[in-house]
Each structure stands twice: as C-alpha cells, then as structure tokens.
Amino acid sequence: MGHGKQIRILLLNEMEKLEKTLFRLEQGFELQFRLGPTLQGKTVTVHTNYPYPGETFNREKFRSLEWENPSEREDDSDKYCKLNLQQAGSFQYYFLRGNEKSGGGYIVVDPVLRVGTDNHVLPLDCVTLQTFLAKCLGPLDEWESRLRVAKESGYNMIHFTPLQTLGQSRSCYSLADQLELNPDFSRPNKKCTWDDVGQLVEKLKKEWNVLCITDVVYNHTAANSKWIQKHPESAYNLVNSPHLKPAWVLDRALWHLSCDVAEGKYKEKGVPALIENDHQMNCIRKIVWEDIFPKIQLWEFFQVDVSKAVEQFRGLLTQGNRKITKPDPKEHLKIIQDPEYRRLGCTVDMNIALATFIPNDGPAAIDECCNWFQKRIEELNSEKHQLINCHQEQAVNCLLGNVFYERLAGHGPKLGPVTRRHPLVTRYFTFPFEEMTLSTEESMIHLPNKACFLMAHNGWVMGDDPLRNFAEPGSDVYLRRELICWGDSVKLRYGNKPEDCPYLWAHMKKYTEITATYFQGVRLDNCHSTPLHVAEYMLDAARKLQPNLYIVAELFTGSEDLDNVFVTRLGISSLIREAMSAHNSHEEGRLVYRYGGEPVGSFVQPCLRPLMPAIAHALFMDITHDNECPIVHRSAYDALPSSMIVSMACCASGSTKGYDELVPHQISVVSEERFYTKWNPGASPSDTGDVNLQSGIIAARRAINKLHQELGAKGFIQVYVDQVDEDIVAVTRHSPSIHQSVVAVSRTAFKNPKTSFYSKEVPQMCIPGKIEEVVLEARTIERNTKPYKRDENSINGMPDITAEIREHIQLNESKIVKQAGIATKGPNEYIQEIEFENLSPGSVIVFRVSLDPHAQVAVGILRNHLTQFSPHFKSGSLSADSSDPILKIPFASIASKLTLAELNQILYRCESEEQEDGGGCYNIPNWSSLKYAGLQGLMSVLAEMRPKNDLGHPFCDNLRSGDWMIDYVSNRLISRSGTIAEVGRWLQAMFFYLKQIPRYLIPCYFDAVLIGAYTTLLDTAWKQMSSFVQNGSTFVKHLSLGSVQLCGVGKYASLPLLSPSLMDVPYRLNEITKEKEQCCATLAAGLPHFSSGIFRCWGRDTFIALRGILLITGRYLEARNIILAFAGTLRHGLIPNLLGEGTYARYNCRDAVWWWLQCIQDYCKVVPNGLDILKCPVSRMYPTDDSVPLSAGTVDQPLFEVIQEAMQRHMQGIQFRERNAGPQIDRNMKDEGFNITVGVDEETGFVYGGNRFNCGTWMDKMGESDRARNRGIPATPRDGSAVEIVGLSKSAIRWLLELSKKNIFPYHEVTVKRDGKVVTVSYDEWNRKIQDNFEKLFYVSEDPSDFNEKNPNLVHKRGIYKDSYGASSPWCDYQLRPNFTIAMVVAPELFTTEKAWKALQVAEKKLLGPLGMKTLDPDDMVYCGVYDNALDNDNYNLAKGFNYHQGPEWLWLIGYFLRAKLYFSKLMGPETNAKTIFLVKNVLSRHYVHLERSPWKGLPELTNENGQYCPFSCETQAWSISSVLETLYDL
C-alpha cells in the first residue's frame, strides 16, 4: 500500500500485440513498463510517442525510454522505464527486442475537465449531459433562455448538434459549409459570428458551471456544398474511383425505373405508383431481372472483348521473331481488370497466353491455337458473368428490402406512392445535370469534366467491418446495393495522407480548429465509419488548441475488441451507451453494473499495481437524439424510473432535450423545425412555449442530476444492482471510505400502467444499515390539464403527466414507504425492512444509508489504526482513546523484536509442522486447507483474489459467515509465548473492531489488516539479513524468504546437542520440564514432505542448501550451529544422510561428508572471521565407530580434527555394515545393499565406493515394486567414482592444502596403514593426482581414436564429461547427466575451458528444461520425464517412481549449470559472457514467475518433462531455492 502516488505496471511480453486492449490512465499517474518473463535477460528498448515534458505531441515522433534498475542488481525483475502522465490523449508504445519489433499497444490518458470561475475539476463520473438540436434553439440571442432549462434541470454539460450551415435536407448532420456558422442564428440586423458563440459557451462555463461540446462530422458533406463543386476530388467520383462506374449505371437505371413507376408506366406489369402488397413486390423483382439487367449488361465492365483479344493473339503468333519471357508456371491466364472500367475493356496477359497455347507448325496449327485461346477467354468471361449475377441477386434483395421498409413495414415511415421526391429507392450518386436517356447518360462516365461531378453518397452498411472503407476499390457495396444511403450527403475521400487530397484535409482541419477553439469537447459523429487515420489527424489538431478535449463517440461495431481499436487510437474519453437498448428492467440494471464502479465491499487495491485492461468509460444515456421515443416504445411513466436507474451508474450520464418534458414523439434531426421551450418559472403546465419545475419530470431530473454529481464527486465508486422483481430495480452506490450508501429503488413502467397489469403487492426490501433520510421520492402522476396537442411553434411535451417529488424527508414522512422495521442479523448487523405502499409503476425512492452508529465508530477506529500502513485510510478514520493499549504501539515496533525463527512461526509452517504443536492449517469449507498455518497461507489466497475482486470466493464466504478464521489467526499466535504472542494480541485487538462492522465489509478490512501486518513482517525479516538481500531485487528478497520458510525451531530438538562450551547457542525453557534446553534452528529439506519429525533433517540436503539459504542471507550463527551439530555425528568418516537427531542416523551416503566440507569452506570464505569455526568445539556423539551415543560435552574436539579424521578415514578406506541392517531400517533394500564401501583410488586420487545394490549419491531411488520386479534394486547406483564427489573432494583437498601452507590447518598429509606399514599421502600429492587424471578419465573425447578411452564401444555422445568412472555397469559411466556441472562450480580447475564450454552447450541443448535440468539424456533408452510414485505396473523402468532420477527435471541442478556457464563464459571472452548473462536472466525469470504465482511462495523439488507440474514433488525445496539464490549471487 505505502506511498500515495498511483503507479501502474505494464508487463511487456514477447510478440504481445495489445492494439485491441484498452489501458485507461489518469493524469498524475506514473506508468512503468517492466519486462515479462519472456523478455528478461534480453535487450529490449521501449519507444513511445508520449512527448517529453513541455514538448507538443507529435504522433509520428517516437523516443526511447531509459531503463531504471533500482537495485542495480543481478536480475531484471525490478528493471523498469516510466512515463509521468501529465497530458490527455492516446499515446502509442512499442518495444524492440534487439532490432526486431516485438509488441506494442496504446494507452489512453483521460482529460481533466474544469468549470466555474475558480476552474474547479469536474470528474468524468459527474458529467450529466443533455443533447440539443442546434437548429431548434432559434436565433442566438434567445439561446440563453432555452438553454437555461438544462441548467435548471441540473445538467452540467450541453451537447449541441453541429452549429454550421445546414445542407438542403436541413438534417442536423448534413453540413453545407463546415466553416460557416448557421445563418439561422443571426437576425436580419445582426450577423452572428463564432466569437459570439464562444462568448456564450464561456459564460455557461464560468457562470453556470456548464461545459459545452459539439459534433464533428468528418465522413460527408451536404450534396449541395458549394466547395465540393469546386473541389470534386474531395468526393468519391467516377474519375478518382472508376470502380464505381458499374454501380452508377445500375443506380441510374433504377432511377429511370422509379420515374417510370411514378408515372404509372408499369401499372400493366403489376407495379402501380402506390405499392401495397407482396405481389407488387414480386413484380418489381421480375421487371428488374427481365427489363433492367439485360438492358444495362453490367457484366461487360468486367469482361474481355473476345474478337479483339483473339486478333491480338493471332498477330503475336504470326510474328516470326517473337520473344517469350518465360512466365511463372504457377501463373494461369486470368482477366486483368481495366482500371478505367470501360465496357469489354479488360485484358489478359499475352505472355502467359503465348506460353500456355503453343502451336505446332503450319497455318492450321495457328488457327487451332487461336480457337483454344478464344474458348479460354469465353470461359473466363462466363465466370465474370456468374459473379455479376450473384451481385445482381443481392442488389435485388436489398432493393426490395428497402421498398418493404419504406412503404409496407409497420415500423417504417410508410412513404406512400412512388414520386420523384420519394423515389422507389434512394439514389446512390449525385447527378447535377439535365435528365436524358440512360445510354446518353452513360456516355458521361468517360468524360472527366462531367464524370468528376458524379459523386457517391454516404450511408452505412449493416454488419460491415468498420475498419474497411466501403467506397474504396475491392468493396462491392454500391454495386450490391448494400448501403443504407443518406441521399443528402456526399462521402468524402481523404486518401491515406494529407498529400492525397490537400484541400479536403486543410478544410476539415480548419473546421476542427474552429470547433476546438470554442468548445471543451467533441462528439465524433458516425465514428465507426470515420477513417481512423483521418480522425487521429484531426483530433491531434484539436488537442493542440484544447489539451483536455473531452471526446465522446457512438460506436456500432458490435464488438468490444473493435470498439477498443477506436477508443485507443483516438483517445475517446467516453463511449455513448444507450439504455434504450435494454428490452426490460433487468437488462437496464445489468447495464448499470457493466458500465461503472466496482462491487460493494471490494478489496483496497495498492497504489502500485498491474495495469489492468479496462472497458471504455461510458456516457450512459437514457435516450440519445437518434433513439425512437421511449414514450412510444415503453410508456410515459417509464421516463422517471429509467432516468433514475441510468443516473445511478458510476459513469457519465446523459439525456436528450425533450425527454424530461415528456415529448411524445421522436424529435427528428431532419424534419423538426420548431423551437425548444424556454425557461419561465411562472408558466402554467398548459403553456406550450415555456417550461419550469412543474413541467414533465424536470423537478425530479434536477434532484437526480444533483445526486449523480454528488455520488461522483464524493467517491461513491462501489455499485450493487438488485433485481427486486421483474419491474423493480434497486441500485446501491457505496462509498468505501465513509461507508455511506445511497440506495435508489425504481419501479419501471416499460408497459403502460393504464393498459397493462401491475401487481399492487410489492415485495418487502431489506436495506442493511441505518436509513438517515429519504433523499428523494418521486412518483409519475396524471394531472388535470388538457391533453397533449402538438404545438406549431414549440416542441411541447405532455402537460397531463408530471412527477410529484419530495426531497430530504425522514422515513416516517414518506408516502411511498408504509412502514420500516429494524431487524438484527447477527450481533452487529442492522437491517431495515421496508414495506412499500405507493411504489406505483413510474415511482422512485432514494435512501441515504449509513452503518449503524456502533459499526461506524468501529470502522473509523480500524481505519485510524490502518493509516500506519497506508495514507489511503485517512479519510473516514476516527481516533479512539479507549482502544486496547497494545494498539497504541506502532505494529512495526512490535515486529522489530522478532527473530527470524519466530517469523517462521508467524508467517509459515505447513500442516505437519503445525501438527507437532497440536494444531493444523485452517480449512476453508467447500474449498481446501490453506498451505500454511501462518499469515502466508492467507496472503497467498488473498493475493490471488484481490486484483480480480473475487468477493464470491469461498474464502470470503467463510469470513462473512462467521469469525472462525479471524479467531484462528490471532489465537494461534497468542497461544505461543513472547513477541509472537504480542503480535497475536495486536491482531486480536484489531479484530475486536473488525468483528463489529457489517459482514459484507469484513473481507476487505481483514485483507487490509493482514496486508499491513504482513508487509511489515517481511521488512522485519529482510532487515535481519545480509546486505546482498537488503539491497537486492524483489526476486532476491522473495527468494530469501525461503530461508525464513524452511529454517525454524520445532517443538522437539531435531539437531544433536552442541558442546556446552560453545558460545552463543540459543536456549529456551522447556514448557513441561521447565528446564533450559538448546533450540537451534534446523533446515527442512522441503515442504510438505520433509518438514517434521525425523524426516525433516538430511545431511546431503542440508549442506547442498546451506550456502544459499543461510550463508548468502547472512544467517551465520544458524549455519555454524548446523555445521558443528552434524560434525558431532561423524562416524566411519561419514556424515549421516538421514540425521534422525543423531541417534537414528543412517550412514548410507558417500557424498554428504563432501557437501559438509564444501560448506565449511564456504563458511570460512563468506563469514567475517569465518576461519574461527575450525577451532570451535565439536561434541562427538561417536568418538569411535562402535561407541554408544555420548551426551554433549563428554568428548569435545576442535572442528579441524574432525575434518582431518574424515580425510584419514577415506584414504584408509571405509567398510562397514549398517547397524540394525534389515527391513526395520529399510524395507526395500537387499541384504548386500547394507554393506557400505568407500575408498580412495591410489593411482587417481578419486574417491570411489558403493555397489550395485545401494545408491550413495543424491540420485538415491530404490526400487519398490514387486510387480515390476525392481524391489531392492537402485535405479541409479552410481557406484565407482561419481563425478560430483570427485569435484567436491578435489575442492576440499585444494582448500585444506592452501590452509596447511598458511599453517591455519595443522595437517599437511593423511597417514594410513597399508599392508601393516604406515604410509603418508600429502594433500599436495592427492590434489595433483586428481588434477592429472580427471580430464584424462572423465572427458569423452571428440577424437574417436583417443587412447585414454577404455570403452570406445559404449560412447554415444562426444564432447561431454562422464557421470562416473569405474561403475559396475560400465555403460552408466557414459550416460549424459547434469552432475558434472557441480564439479565445474566447486573445482573449475579440473576442466579445460574449451572442453568445458562444449560440454555445457551439449547439456544446454539436451538437458535444460524451463525450471530444472533433465536428470538423464532424453536420447537414453530408459529416459522417462514423468514421475509418478503411485503408479505400480509391470514396467521395470517406471513402476513406483523408479524413474525419479531418469528424466524428471530437478531444479537445484539448474543453479550449478548456470553458475558453471557464468564461470566459463568469462574465460571465453566478453561477447560470450554477455550472451550467457542474458541466458541466465532469461532462465531465472521463469523461476521468478513460479515463485510469485506459487501459493507456497517457493520453488519445487522437481518438475515433470518440459516444466510440467509434478504432484509428487515437494512444493518448496531448500536446495532449489538455494541454488537459484547462489546463481543470483554469482551474477
């Protein structure tokens, strides 16, 4: 939560094209671009056209953003580049990977609207807009009296249809001159100018607090515009768009038909002028097919003149010296369209013809060839004929559809007889000439000076792709008559850029600039048909003059994706949404929920959060000026309830002038010429020219608009819609800071209550909380005036219906509510039960509701205590003195006293760890148990739910249903002692208030309390860790929490006791005996399987993980104690595998001792004064192999002596049989497997050991299946010298040699008995032996004749290192496995750089998986990448998980692979090193994603092949986390 600045993060992913995704942001936000997992570790540059501060926006000018890396560290998890958004508009970004464009999208920054003399902000959600048809406002000097109606009705934005000179049709949207003010606004003695309009607009803004917007119409101009005659190139005419010629010919033919029908010439053919039935329609179809089409022969425009083509072909054949350029054999003869569209003007490619039809010798052959050619041309012509036939079929269907709508349909205009004014169909083209015969007219299409005036009209196409221009070549809309045409306007042809039509672009730009100079916003008329590049160019010009331009548009694309293309490219501020599209009240309610707000009780989102795709901001209108009249469609009684419902949406809202006055017809944008009514407080309801608060629903509208603006301004951003019954909709708007609600109950009247049945019985309503007041109650009623009569001069409404309203009254004064009872639901939930008596259709009642006073205080106190975590909670907070004293202490100061071991108990602990203490993880009914008993268990679920606001999750249900989870969280901690209990008491004190608020708010505040505590606790943990962690990236910090998660103190001591003489050992009081006991932290191998009891601690796992989990994180004391405790259990020169508290230890692994020695070496190097550990006392449990376990302090030795003993014993040779051998310690092992052998080869210095019945390395799967006959047989015995053990021993010997030279380690050699004689081997000699023999014997040479290779017949991969040397099954030595990378990291001196690099390349190609390394070469015959421990079948290689290490991908090895690559890449040179760093970052980004998404917040033990989830794996494993941390440390 933290700081108050709003930051949004946009994750970039490779090849992610987000042009159809809408990202909305506000000015003042910071946008950060970060690298998604697919791009981490790669060179990425982000480019944007968002300008530098102070520069003007240029769409074409992109700049690259600088990367910032706050931790300047090892990985790309925190790297970002940012934009501080201070400018409204649409901005593009894209990013390059190297030089390749890899993805991109747009962001839209909302404008800030300001009104009033003080220029205060008008939030977009407060907008209440009303549309006026400008031509109905009369002369400009009368506008104020007419516009005052909007002001008095509470609107704060007026939308004017265009104010320009109108065309001949007088349609508001057909403009004759885009630059001229409509002369109707002037008086004979006073000409009005744009400045006069500007002054009025400014006055409205300053004095009335009303903004003005107007339309811009870019698609068309009036057919009688003077300028289009001077610049015909601005339209689609037959010169610049010859493809329209066939459509023009058809259009003229239909016009002539229409004139003939009007004159009665087709009466005898069954088509009179007045068309009244289907039979006449069929006759029209017949006439068109039989008379028109055959006469105009449209197909000729698409065909070849056969005889002309054959002549040309013959001429070419007879030319003796013809050169044939050989065409592409894939090319066949096809018709090439004549670009001028002349009849029979098309051609074919003669080259293809000559190559296709090749004559033999002689004149007869030429004739034969020409005949073939002619036949082919005729076939092609016939195909075109068929195509045109299809177009003609569609054209006839569209024509008849049009006739039906205009003349027969019940809902159509019923135009009456066909006349020249109302022709059979609307003309598609202008024809500004005298009429003549069709054939004479056709001759004009080839005369440019005439054809340029034959221009296409505009219109719209049902279901067309809005991104395609239907007048461009390639579209047949005009020919197929699919256009619903506006015969008064000409479609404008912009081309692709201003140079394509300079006059038009300049003219429209000037028009845009006039609009932007005088108005605060624009409505893009017919936006979905406006070419995007044109609208972009014009709006860029507008924003230069009006940076915070408010842009609204209507889109009828039918698809949200397509809507988003327009919204993102143009930076549309609000999309107009129509309530009239709802067919019932249920749908109307759904739209309210869809278009704004978040659910009531939503989670508090942090200031820094991912940028989520949005839906366009809505301007939700109860009616637009294009809609049919709702009084006709629904009823006059519905005006009030529907306007109430729409106004309760958390977005902008709007209406159209005439709705509030109850005008009972659509006010036509074309034919309406009367003026609007004026405001007159003294007018009577029967006055037709004046209105006031008594008229229609104006008084109610005023209250509704006022409420809409209040809810928007005061942050009532949460919305709940309740469909009470089929007509009643209750909409709640809730403020999440003051927890007040406004509930509007509306009873709709989609059907007229006079003629339809509405029940008197209205269901009871339950409203949670305390009703403070009735804000508004209003009922639609009839009044006694004369009925509606259309006035000749004014647009008048229905005088006999009005709204009776009462505002701000108490519940008991209400006439709609019969009675209100109070019921309690649970201890602190007050519900008011409302019984209605007069909620008649057409009524609304609005309640203001607060929490009951008790809950209001509780929530205020909670918010007050939450301000320590986030300033967000300041508003609505309340300080209280009476609260629990523990709450007076800041939580951070309680948390600062916690140790990391205590944090392990507060944050983590899985089911089995918790069971040791007699508890368990919380179980959520109907879902599952949490992964951890500590806070992380809850936080993992909350983090998943919070961004999606998933309030329906069973987790939230459980919180709302009772206090069980709340009590579990605090009681679990209080039952422990010390600071842990104090944290529990702090939570309990917070929860005391939480339990007093309404249940629906509990999830949101429970989350807020936990997230505050949780983030504080994480900070506490990091403060106790190393500077590497504290200054590290988010990835490093989150990985380092693995140290807290896996390292803890259980109820029972898992480690053997340390020497009493050792300093700084942690102690505690035993709860039962009350005696002091050691309580050292131990490291769990993995959760949940290896977390408690004797299966928690394993020697090998502990020491593989110790460097990453404890040393790198700075937990030196815990590391020291673990090293020394294990040292105390040394026996037979070995460190135990299963520790079993030392007394149940099993000494059946050959590698743990070497990992232990590696950790001692790491400890000495990492820890300040680390070498001191060598002198620390080790309390020996088994001073001799056969001694009984001794108690701590009986025999103490310094650590260096124990180390020397381990080295001596190995050189001497180790042979023993495990104690208690048999099924009691291992039910699968065969008898020979209990015999342990380890030694050192005298020739090579290699440590060797094991036999084929045991497995002494980390690949320790023992067969368990009787069915598959693999019980007691190890899958991977790895006997002989395993490569990683050779590497680890070399590392230890080299280090001891260095220390002995400095006399820090007192031994220079090991002394052993050989054949009764004492023999000494110096560390120097042992070190040299391994060095000299390693590559000779482990490297599989690329040279087949290499004499070092003893088994050339077993080699199947070259250029690799063997997995072992001297195995009892020799082929096992040659298997490609990833273990050699461990040797490379711990003893790189053994490897030649070039050979090592090649082997790593093979490993990368064959073994590298998404998260882990394949444990076996996929080319190996026993490879199987899917581990299933439950499967028991006959398959020897698979049954009971036998393939555990034969393919599944183990995570810890990827760390060694990457570290080896990093080490050797430095030796290979800077270029290779840079590439490797990219690889490492990219691989690790997947671990980051896994870590963030995992509810366990860890990295798993292994995955199945290709990174698939493995259900049998530990969900979080110590060595997996450790090795990734070590890699980041090396980076």
PDB file of N, CA, C and O in Angstrom, residues 8 19 307 756 822 1326:
ATOM      1  N   ARG A   8       1.119   2.389 -12.123  1.00  0.00           N
ATOM      2  CA  ARG A   8       0.617   1.185 -12.789  1.00  0.00           C
ATOM      3  C   ARG A   8       1.769   0.528 -13.543  1.00  0.00           C
ATOM      4  O   ARG A   8       2.599   1.216 -14.138  1.00  0.00           O
ATOM      5  N   GLU A  19      -3.048  -3.899 -29.430  1.00  0.00           N
ATOM      6  CA  GLU A  19      -3.747  -2.755 -30.053  1.00  0.00           C
ATOM      7  C   GLU A  19      -5.242  -2.777 -29.753  1.00  0.00           C
ATOM      8  O   GLU A  19      -5.912  -1.765 -29.838  1.00  0.00           O
ATOM      9  N   SER A 307     -13.160 -10.962 -79.644  1.00  0.00           N
ATOM     10  CA  SER A 307     -12.586 -10.911 -81.004  1.00  0.00           C
ATOM     11  C   SER A 307     -11.316 -10.065 -81.032  1.00  0.00           C
ATOM     12  O   SER A 307     -10.329 -10.427 -81.676  1.00  0.00           O
ATOM     13  N   SER A 756     -51.805  -2.102 -18.969  1.00  0.00           N
ATOM     14  CA  SER A 756     -51.183  -3.383 -18.595  1.00  0.00           C
ATOM     15  C   SER A 756     -51.344  -3.605 -17.099  1.00  0.00           C
ATOM     16  O   SER A 756     -51.468  -2.660 -16.328  1.00  0.00           O
ATOM     17  N   ILE A 822     -36.926  -2.633  12.184  1.00  0.00           N
ATOM     18  CA  ILE A 822     -35.490  -2.895  12.302  1.00  0.00           C
ATOM     19  C   ILE A 822     -35.317  -4.329  12.746  1.00  0.00           C
ATOM     20  O   ILE A 822     -35.936  -4.775  13.709  1.00  0.00           O
ATOM     21  N   TRP A1326      47.871 -35.715  -3.264  1.00  0.00           N
ATOM     22  CA  TRP A1326      46.474 -36.142  -3.516  1.00  0.00           C
ATOM     23  C   TRP A1326      45.813 -35.153  -4.498  1.00  0.00           C
ATOM     24  O   TRP A1326      45.151 -35.534  -5.459  1.00  0.00           O
TER      25      TRP A1326
END
